[in-house]
């Protein structure tokens, strides 16, 4: 069987679109409105890592004066999901994505800008290639760490993504 080759043009398009504040906010507004309203931003996206920030603001906070856990989870998911999107967007064959499992651990209150970092890009790339080559379902585990502005670890998430190549129509 031939080894899967990534088309670099769609990957570059996603990198540019996700890291452009205007394009990303426009995409969030039309496809994920809550992502728009909470102020989520992709600060960095490449083949190795993704960095996503979310601010602490009135809309995002809970009654305990910290960022609501679901807001943190949405930004954490985006940090792994953006890498997956980059590696799967307009690739042949098309790859379906599904979060199969998620865990979270909260260490400190999130009371400022929270920065999420996923550094699992190469494992994600290998999983996408395997799913494309074999046509079988593949799972990839994506640990994501959340930091406050003082670079203190405040939360950890793990997303288990299930990938599978779609059958050609």
JSON list of C-alpha atoms in Angstrom, two decimals:
[
{"chain": "A", "resi": 1, "resn": "UNK", "atom": "CA", "xyz": [0.00, 0.00, 0.00]},
{"chain": "A", "resi": 2, "resn": "UNK", "atom": "CA", "xyz": [1.29, 3.50, -0.86]},
{"chain": "A", "resi": 3, "resn": "UNK", "atom": "CA", "xyz": [2.27, 5.77, 1.99]},
{"chain": "A", "resi": 4, "resn": "UNK", "atom": "CA", "xyz": [-0.20, 8.61, 2.60]},
{"chain": "A", "resi": 5, "resn": "UNK", "atom": "CA", "xyz": [1.01, 12.04, 1.48]},
{"chain": "A", "resi": 6, "resn": "UNK", "atom": "CA", "xyz": [-0.33, 15.22, 3.06]},
{"chain": "A", "resi": 7, "resn": "UNK", "atom": "CA", "xyz": [-1.30, 18.03, 0.69]},
{"chain": "A", "resi": 8, "resn": "UNK", "atom": "CA", "xyz": [0.53, 21.08, 2.09]},
{"chain": "A", "resi": 9, "resn": "UNK", "atom": "CA", "xyz": [-1.77, 23.71, 0.51]},
{"chain": "A", "resi": 10, "resn": "UNK", "atom": "CA", "xyz": [-4.86, 22.98, 2.68]},
{"chain": "A", "resi": 11, "resn": "UNK", "atom": "CA", "xyz": [-2.62, 22.72, 5.75]},
{"chain": "A", "resi": 12, "resn": "UNK", "atom": "CA", "xyz": [-1.14, 26.17, 5.05]},
{"chain": "A", "resi": 13, "resn": "UNK", "atom": "CA", "xyz": [-4.64, 27.56, 4.49]},
{"chain": "A", "resi": 14, "resn": "UNK", "atom": "CA", "xyz": [-5.82, 26.31, 7.90]},
{"chain": "A", "resi": 15, "resn": "UNK", "atom": "CA", "xyz": [-2.69, 27.62, 9.64]},
{"chain": "A", "resi": 16, "resn": "UNK", "atom": "CA", "xyz": [-3.17, 31.06, 8.11]},
{"chain": "A", "resi": 17, "resn": "UNK", "atom": "CA", "xyz": [-6.93, 31.14, 8.71]},
{"chain": "A", "resi": 18, "resn": "UNK", "atom": "CA", "xyz": [-6.77, 29.96, 12.32]},
{"chain": "A", "resi": 19, "resn": "UNK", "atom": "CA", "xyz": [-3.98, 32.33, 13.32]},
{"chain": "A", "resi": 20, "resn": "UNK", "atom": "CA", "xyz": [-5.56, 35.36, 11.61]},
{"chain": "A", "resi": 21, "resn": "UNK", "atom": "CA", "xyz": [-7.65, 37.09, 14.29]},
{"chain": "A", "resi": 22, "resn": "UNK", "atom": "CA", "xyz": [-10.20, 38.36, 11.77]},
{"chain": "A", "resi": 23, "resn": "UNK", "atom": "CA", "xyz": [-10.62, 35.11, 9.83]},
{"chain": "A", "resi": 24, "resn": "UNK", "atom": "CA", "xyz": [-10.73, 32.98, 12.97]},
{"chain": "A", "resi": 25, "resn": "UNK", "atom": "CA", "xyz": [-13.34, 35.20, 14.66]},
{"chain": "A", "resi": 26, "resn": "UNK", "atom": "CA", "xyz": [-15.43, 35.20, 11.47]},
{"chain": "A", "resi": 27, "resn": "UNK", "atom": "CA", "xyz": [-15.26, 31.39, 11.35]},
{"chain": "A", "resi": 28, "resn": "UNK", "atom": "CA", "xyz": [-16.17, 31.17, 15.03]},
{"chain": "A", "resi": 29, "resn": "UNK", "atom": "CA", "xyz": [-19.11, 33.52, 14.55]},
{"chain": "A", "resi": 30, "resn": "UNK", "atom": "CA", "xyz": [-20.52, 31.45, 11.70]},
{"chain": "A", "resi": 31, "resn": "UNK", "atom": "CA", "xyz": [-19.62, 27.90, 12.84]},
{"chain": "A", "resi": 32, "resn": "UNK", "atom": "CA", "xyz": [-19.04, 27.97, 16.60]},
{"chain": "A", "resi": 33, "resn": "UNK", "atom": "CA", "xyz": [-20.77, 31.07, 17.99]},
{"chain": "A", "resi": 34, "resn": "UNK", "atom": "CA", "xyz": [-19.84, 30.34, 21.60]},
{"chain": "A", "resi": 35, "resn": "UNK", "atom": "CA", "xyz": [-16.17, 30.31, 20.56]},
{"chain": "A", "resi": 36, "resn": "UNK", "atom": "CA", "xyz": [-16.72, 33.81, 19.16]},
{"chain": "A", "resi": 37, "resn": "UNK", "atom": "CA", "xyz": [-18.50, 35.14, 22.25]},
{"chain": "A", "resi": 38, "resn": "UNK", "atom": "CA", "xyz": [-15.98, 33.76, 24.76]},
{"chain": "A", "resi": 39, "resn": "UNK", "atom": "CA", "xyz": [-13.08, 35.41, 22.92]},
{"chain": "A", "resi": 40, "resn": "UNK", "atom": "CA", "xyz": [-11.11, 32.26, 22.11]},
{"chain": "A", "resi": 41, "resn": "UNK", "atom": "CA", "xyz": [-8.01, 32.87, 19.92]},
{"chain": "A", "resi": 42, "resn": "UNK", "atom": "CA", "xyz": [-5.49, 30.59, 18.23]},
{"chain": "A", "resi": 43, "resn": "UNK", "atom": "CA", "xyz": [-2.09, 32.18, 18.87]},
{"chain": "A", "resi": 44, "resn": "UNK", "atom": "CA", "xyz": [0.09, 29.53, 17.25]},
{"chain": "A", "resi": 45, "resn": "UNK", "atom": "CA", "xyz": [-0.58, 26.57, 14.99]},
{"chain": "A", "resi": 46, "resn": "UNK", "atom": "CA", "xyz": [2.05, 24.41, 13.33]},
{"chain": "A", "resi": 47, "resn": "UNK", "atom": "CA", "xyz": [2.77, 20.73, 12.73]},
{"chain": "A", "resi": 48, "resn": "UNK", "atom": "CA", "xyz": [4.02, 20.27, 16.30]},
{"chain": "A", "resi": 49, "resn": "UNK", "atom": "CA", "xyz": [1.83, 22.40, 18.54]},
{"chain": "A", "resi": 50, "resn": "UNK", "atom": "CA", "xyz": [-1.13, 24.67, 18.93]},
{"chain": "A", "resi": 51, "resn": "UNK", "atom": "CA", "xyz": [-1.57, 27.48, 21.45]},
{"chain": "A", "resi": 52, "resn": "UNK", "atom": "CA", "xyz": [-5.08, 28.78, 22.23]},
{"chain": "A", "resi": 53, "resn": "UNK", "atom": "CA", "xyz": [-6.04, 31.53, 24.67]},
{"chain": "A", "resi": 54, "resn": "UNK", "atom": "CA", "xyz": [-9.29, 32.41, 26.35]},
{"chain": "A", "resi": 55, "resn": "UNK", "atom": "CA", "xyz": [-9.80, 35.50, 28.52]},
{"chain": "A", "resi": 56, "resn": "UNK", "atom": "CA", "xyz": [-11.40, 35.80, 31.92]},
{"chain": "A", "resi": 57, "resn": "UNK", "atom": "CA", "xyz": [-14.35, 38.10, 31.38]},
{"chain": "A", "resi": 58, "resn": "UNK", "atom": "CA", "xyz": [-17.91, 38.57, 32.54]},
{"chain": "A", "resi": 59, "resn": "UNK", "atom": "CA", "xyz": [-19.43, 36.16, 30.01]},
{"chain": "A", "resi": 60, "resn": "UNK", "atom": "CA", "xyz": [-16.89, 33.41, 30.83]},
{"chain": "A", "resi": 61, "resn": "UNK", "atom": "CA", "xyz": [-16.95, 33.44, 34.61]},
{"chain": "A", "resi": 62, "resn": "UNK", "atom": "CA", "xyz": [-18.81, 31.32, 37.09]},
{"chain": "A", "resi": 63, "resn": "UNK", "atom": "CA", "xyz": [-20.26, 32.32, 40.50]},
{"chain": "A", "resi": 64, "resn": "UNK", "atom": "CA", "xyz": [-16.96, 31.33, 42.15]},
{"chain": "A", "resi": 65, "resn": "UNK", "atom": "CA", "xyz": [-15.04, 34.16, 40.44]},
{"chain": "A", "resi": 66, "resn": "UNK", "atom": "CA", "xyz": [-13.10, 32.02, 38.00]},
{"chain": "A", "resi": 67, "resn": "UNK", "atom": "CA", "xyz": [-13.46, 30.96, 34.37]},
{"chain": "A", "resi": 68, "resn": "UNK", "atom": "CA", "xyz": [-16.28, 28.48, 33.88]},
{"chain": "A", "resi": 69, "resn": "UNK", "atom": "CA", "xyz": [-14.96, 24.95, 33.33]},
{"chain": "A", "resi": 70, "resn": "UNK", "atom": "CA", "xyz": [-16.87, 24.55, 30.04]},
{"chain": "A", "resi": 71, "resn": "UNK", "atom": "CA", "xyz": [-15.16, 27.64, 28.61]},
{"chain": "A", "resi": 72, "resn": "UNK", "atom": "CA", "xyz": [-11.80, 26.14, 29.60]},
{"chain": "A", "resi": 73, "resn": "UNK", "atom": "CA", "xyz": [-12.80, 22.82, 28.04]},
{"chain": "A", "resi": 74, "resn": "UNK", "atom": "CA", "xyz": [-13.85, 24.46, 24.78]},
{"chain": "A", "resi": 75, "resn": "UNK", "atom": "CA", "xyz": [-10.51, 26.26, 24.42]},
{"chain": "A", "resi": 76, "resn": "UNK", "atom": "CA", "xyz": [-8.59, 23.13, 25.42]},
{"chain": "A", "resi": 77, "resn": "UNK", "atom": "CA", "xyz": [-10.45, 21.07, 22.83]},
{"chain": "A", "resi": 78, "resn": "UNK", "atom": "CA", "xyz": [-9.67, 23.69, 20.17]},
{"chain": "A", "resi": 79, "resn": "UNK", "atom": "CA", "xyz": [-5.93, 23.36, 20.86]},
{"chain": "A", "resi": 80, "resn": "UNK", "atom": "CA", "xyz": [-5.98, 19.70, 19.83]},
{"chain": "A", "resi": 81, "resn": "UNK", "atom": "CA", "xyz": [-8.81, 20.05, 17.33]},
{"chain": "A", "resi": 82, "resn": "UNK", "atom": "CA", "xyz": [-7.04, 22.78, 15.39]},
{"chain": "A", "resi": 83, "resn": "UNK", "atom": "CA", "xyz": [-4.07, 20.48, 14.77]},
{"chain": "A", "resi": 84, "resn": "UNK", "atom": "CA", "xyz": [-6.43, 17.72, 13.66]},
{"chain": "A", "resi": 85, "resn": "UNK", "atom": "CA", "xyz": [-8.26, 20.13, 11.37]},
{"chain": "A", "resi": 86, "resn": "UNK", "atom": "CA", "xyz": [-4.97, 21.26, 9.86]},
{"chain": "A", "resi": 87, "resn": "UNK", "atom": "CA", "xyz": [-3.97, 17.67, 9.06]},
{"chain": "A", "resi": 88, "resn": "UNK", "atom": "CA", "xyz": [-7.39, 16.58, 7.74]},
{"chain": "A", "resi": 89, "resn": "UNK", "atom": "CA", "xyz": [-8.81, 19.64, 5.90]},
{"chain": "A", "resi": 90, "resn": "UNK", "atom": "CA", "xyz": [-9.40, 18.80, 2.22]},
{"chain": "A", "resi": 91, "resn": "UNK", "atom": "CA", "xyz": [-7.07, 15.80, 2.36]},
{"chain": "A", "resi": 92, "resn": "UNK", "atom": "CA", "xyz": [-7.80, 12.71, 0.27]},
{"chain": "A", "resi": 93, "resn": "UNK", "atom": "CA", "xyz": [-9.31, 10.53, 1.61]},
{"chain": "A", "resi": 94, "resn": "UNK", "atom": "CA", "xyz": [-11.56, 12.60, 3.82]},
{"chain": "A", "resi": 95, "resn": "UNK", "atom": "CA", "xyz": [-11.11, 11.79, 7.52]},
{"chain": "A", "resi": 96, "resn": "UNK", "atom": "CA", "xyz": [-13.94, 11.93, 10.06]},
{"chain": "A", "resi": 97, "resn": "UNK", "atom": "CA", "xyz": [-13.16, 13.21, 13.56]},
{"chain": "A", "resi": 98, "resn": "UNK", "atom": "CA", "xyz": [-14.93, 12.49, 16.83]},
{"chain": "A", "resi": 99, "resn": "UNK", "atom": "CA", "xyz": [-14.02, 13.12, 20.44]},
{"chain": "A", "resi": 100, "resn": "UNK", "atom": "CA", "xyz": [-14.41, 9.71, 22.03]},
{"chain": "A", "resi": 101, "resn": "UNK", "atom": "CA", "xyz": [-13.35, 10.61, 25.54]},
{"chain": "A", "resi": 102, "resn": "UNK", "atom": "CA", "xyz": [-12.23, 13.61, 27.56]},
{"chain": "A", "resi": 103, "resn": "UNK", "atom": "CA", "xyz": [-10.83, 14.05, 31.04]},
{"chain": "A", "resi": 104, "resn": "UNK", "atom": "CA", "xyz": [-10.02, 17.20, 32.93]},
{"chain": "A", "resi": 105, "resn": "UNK", "atom": "CA", "xyz": [-8.10, 18.08, 36.05]},
{"chain": "A", "resi": 106, "resn": "UNK", "atom": "CA", "xyz": [-8.35, 21.52, 37.65]},
{"chain": "A", "resi": 107, "resn": "UNK", "atom": "CA", "xyz": [-5.40, 22.61, 39.77]},
{"chain": "A", "resi": 108, "resn": "UNK", "atom": "CA", "xyz": [-5.87, 26.36, 40.34]},
{"chain": "A", "resi": 109, "resn": "UNK", "atom": "CA", "xyz": [-8.56, 28.94, 39.66]},
{"chain": "A", "resi": 110, "resn": "UNK", "atom": "CA", "xyz": [-8.51, 30.46, 36.20]},
{"chain": "A", "resi": 111, "resn": "UNK", "atom": "CA", "xyz": [-8.83, 34.18, 36.86]},
{"chain": "A", "resi": 112, "resn": "UNK", "atom": "CA", "xyz": [-6.98, 35.76, 33.94]},
{"chain": "A", "resi": 113, "resn": "UNK", "atom": "CA", "xyz": [-6.09, 34.82, 30.40]},
{"chain": "A", "resi": 114, "resn": "UNK", "atom": "CA", "xyz": [-5.71, 31.04, 30.19]},
{"chain": "A", "resi": 115, "resn": "UNK", "atom": "CA", "xyz": [-3.32, 29.65, 27.59]},
{"chain": "A", "resi": 116, "resn": "UNK", "atom": "CA", "xyz": [-3.79, 26.08, 26.37]},
{"chain": "A", "resi": 117, "resn": "UNK", "atom": "CA", "xyz": [-0.94, 24.21, 24.74]},
{"chain": "A", "resi": 118, "resn": "UNK", "atom": "CA", "xyz": [-1.18, 20.94, 22.82]},
{"chain": "A", "resi": 119, "resn": "UNK", "atom": "CA", "xyz": [2.21, 19.62, 21.72]},
{"chain": "A", "resi": 120, "resn": "UNK", "atom": "CA", "xyz": [0.99, 16.39, 20.18]},
{"chain": "A", "resi": 121, "resn": "UNK", "atom": "CA", "xyz": [1.25, 17.38, 16.52]},
{"chain": "A", "resi": 122, "resn": "UNK", "atom": "CA", "xyz": [3.51, 14.58, 15.34]},
{"chain": "A", "resi": 123, "resn": "UNK", "atom": "CA", "xyz": [1.38, 11.88, 17.02]},
{"chain": "A", "resi": 124, "resn": "UNK", "atom": "CA", "xyz": [-1.73, 13.42, 15.46]},
{"chain": "A", "resi": 125, "resn": "UNK", "atom": "CA", "xyz": [-0.06, 13.50, 12.03]},
{"chain": "A", "resi": 126, "resn": "UNK", "atom": "CA", "xyz": [0.90, 9.80, 12.35]},
{"chain": "A", "resi": 127, "resn": "UNK", "atom": "CA", "xyz": [-2.65, 8.87, 13.42]},
{"chain": "A", "resi": 128, "resn": "UNK", "atom": "CA", "xyz": [-4.20, 10.72, 10.46]},
{"chain": "A", "resi": 129, "resn": "UNK", "atom": "CA", "xyz": [-1.79, 9.01, 8.07]},
{"chain": "A", "resi": 130, "resn": "UNK", "atom": "CA", "xyz": [-2.57, 5.60, 9.59]},
{"chain": "A", "resi": 131, "resn": "UNK", "atom": "CA", "xyz": [-6.34, 6.19, 9.33]},
{"chain": "A", "resi": 132, "resn": "UNK", "atom": "CA", "xyz": [-5.96, 7.28, 5.69]},
{"chain": "A", "resi": 133, "resn": "UNK", "atom": "CA", "xyz": [-3.73, 4.33, 4.78]},
{"chain": "A", "resi": 134, "resn": "UNK", "atom": "CA", "xyz": [-5.65, 1.57, 6.54]},
{"chain": "A", "resi": 135, "resn": "UNK", "atom": "CA", "xyz": [-9.26, 2.81, 6.41]},
{"chain": "A", "resi": 136, "resn": "UNK", "atom": "CA", "xyz": [-9.59, 1.59, 10.00]},
{"chain": "A", "resi": 137, "resn": "UNK", "atom": "CA", "xyz": [-10.57, 3.65, 13.03]},
{"chain": "A", "resi": 138, "resn": "UNK", "atom": "CA", "xyz": [-7.57, 5.08, 14.86]},
{"chain": "A", "resi": 139, "resn": "UNK", "atom": "CA", "xyz": [-7.48, 6.72, 18.27]},
{"chain": "A", "resi": 140, "resn": "UNK", "atom": "CA", "xyz": [-5.06, 9.47, 19.22]},
{"chain": "A", "resi": 141, "resn": "UNK", "atom": "CA", "xyz": [-4.60, 10.78, 22.77]},
{"chain": "A", "resi": 142, "resn": "UNK", "atom": "CA", "xyz": [-4.05, 14.52, 23.03]},
{"chain": "A", "resi": 143, "resn": "UNK", "atom": "CA", "xyz": [-2.86, 15.92, 26.35]},
{"chain": "A", "resi": 144, "resn": "UNK", "atom": "CA", "xyz": [-3.47, 19.65, 26.72]},
{"chain": "A", "resi": 145, "resn": "UNK", "atom": "CA", "xyz": [-2.13, 21.86, 29.50]},
{"chain": "A", "resi": 146, "resn": "UNK", "atom": "CA", "xyz": [-3.61, 25.18, 30.59]},
{"chain": "A", "resi": 147, "resn": "UNK", "atom": "CA", "xyz": [-1.46, 27.94, 32.07]},
{"chain": "A", "resi": 148, "resn": "UNK", "atom": "CA", "xyz": [-2.17, 31.31, 33.65]},
{"chain": "A", "resi": 149, "resn": "UNK", "atom": "CA", "xyz": [-0.26, 34.50, 32.81]},
{"chain": "A", "resi": 150, "resn": "UNK", "atom": "CA", "xyz": [2.42, 33.58, 35.38]},
{"chain": "A", "resi": 151, "resn": "UNK", "atom": "CA", "xyz": [2.99, 30.31, 33.44]},
{"chain": "A", "resi": 152, "resn": "UNK", "atom": "CA", "xyz": [1.61, 28.28, 36.35]},
{"chain": "A", "resi": 153, "resn": "UNK", "atom": "CA", "xyz": [-0.19, 25.07, 35.42]},
{"chain": "A", "resi": 154, "resn": "UNK", "atom": "CA", "xyz": [-3.87, 25.55, 36.26]},
{"chain": "A", "resi": 155, "resn": "UNK", "atom": "CA", "xyz": [-5.55, 22.66, 34.45]},
{"chain": "A", "resi": 156, "resn": "UNK", "atom": "CA", "xyz": [-4.92, 19.58, 32.34]},
{"chain": "A", "resi": 157, "resn": "UNK", "atom": "CA", "xyz": [-7.19, 17.98, 29.78]},
{"chain": "A", "resi": 158, "resn": "UNK", "atom": "CA", "xyz": [-6.83, 14.82, 27.74]},
{"chain": "A", "resi": 159, "resn": "UNK", "atom": "CA", "xyz": [-8.87, 14.33, 24.59]},
{"chain": "A", "resi": 160, "resn": "UNK", "atom": "CA", "xyz": [-9.17, 10.97, 22.87]},
{"chain": "A", "resi": 161, "resn": "UNK", "atom": "CA", "xyz": [-9.96, 11.62, 19.22]},
{"chain": "A", "resi": 162, "resn": "UNK", "atom": "CA", "xyz": [-11.26, 8.85, 16.98]},
{"chain": "A", "resi": 163, "resn": "UNK", "atom": "CA", "xyz": [-10.28, 9.16, 13.30]},
{"chain": "A", "resi": 164, "resn": "UNK", "atom": "CA", "xyz": [-11.55, 7.17, 10.36]},
{"chain": "A", "resi": 165, "resn": "UNK", "atom": "CA", "xyz": [-11.21, 7.56, 6.61]},
{"chain": "A", "resi": 166, "resn": "UNK", "atom": "CA", "xyz": [-14.55, 8.03, 4.90]},
{"chain": "A", "resi": 167, "resn": "UNK", "atom": "CA", "xyz": [-15.45, 5.67, 2.07]},
{"chain": "A", "resi": 168, "resn": "UNK", "atom": "CA", "xyz": [-15.21, 7.23, -1.39]},
{"chain": "A", "resi": 169, "resn": "UNK", "atom": "CA", "xyz": [-18.67, 7.99, -2.79]}
]
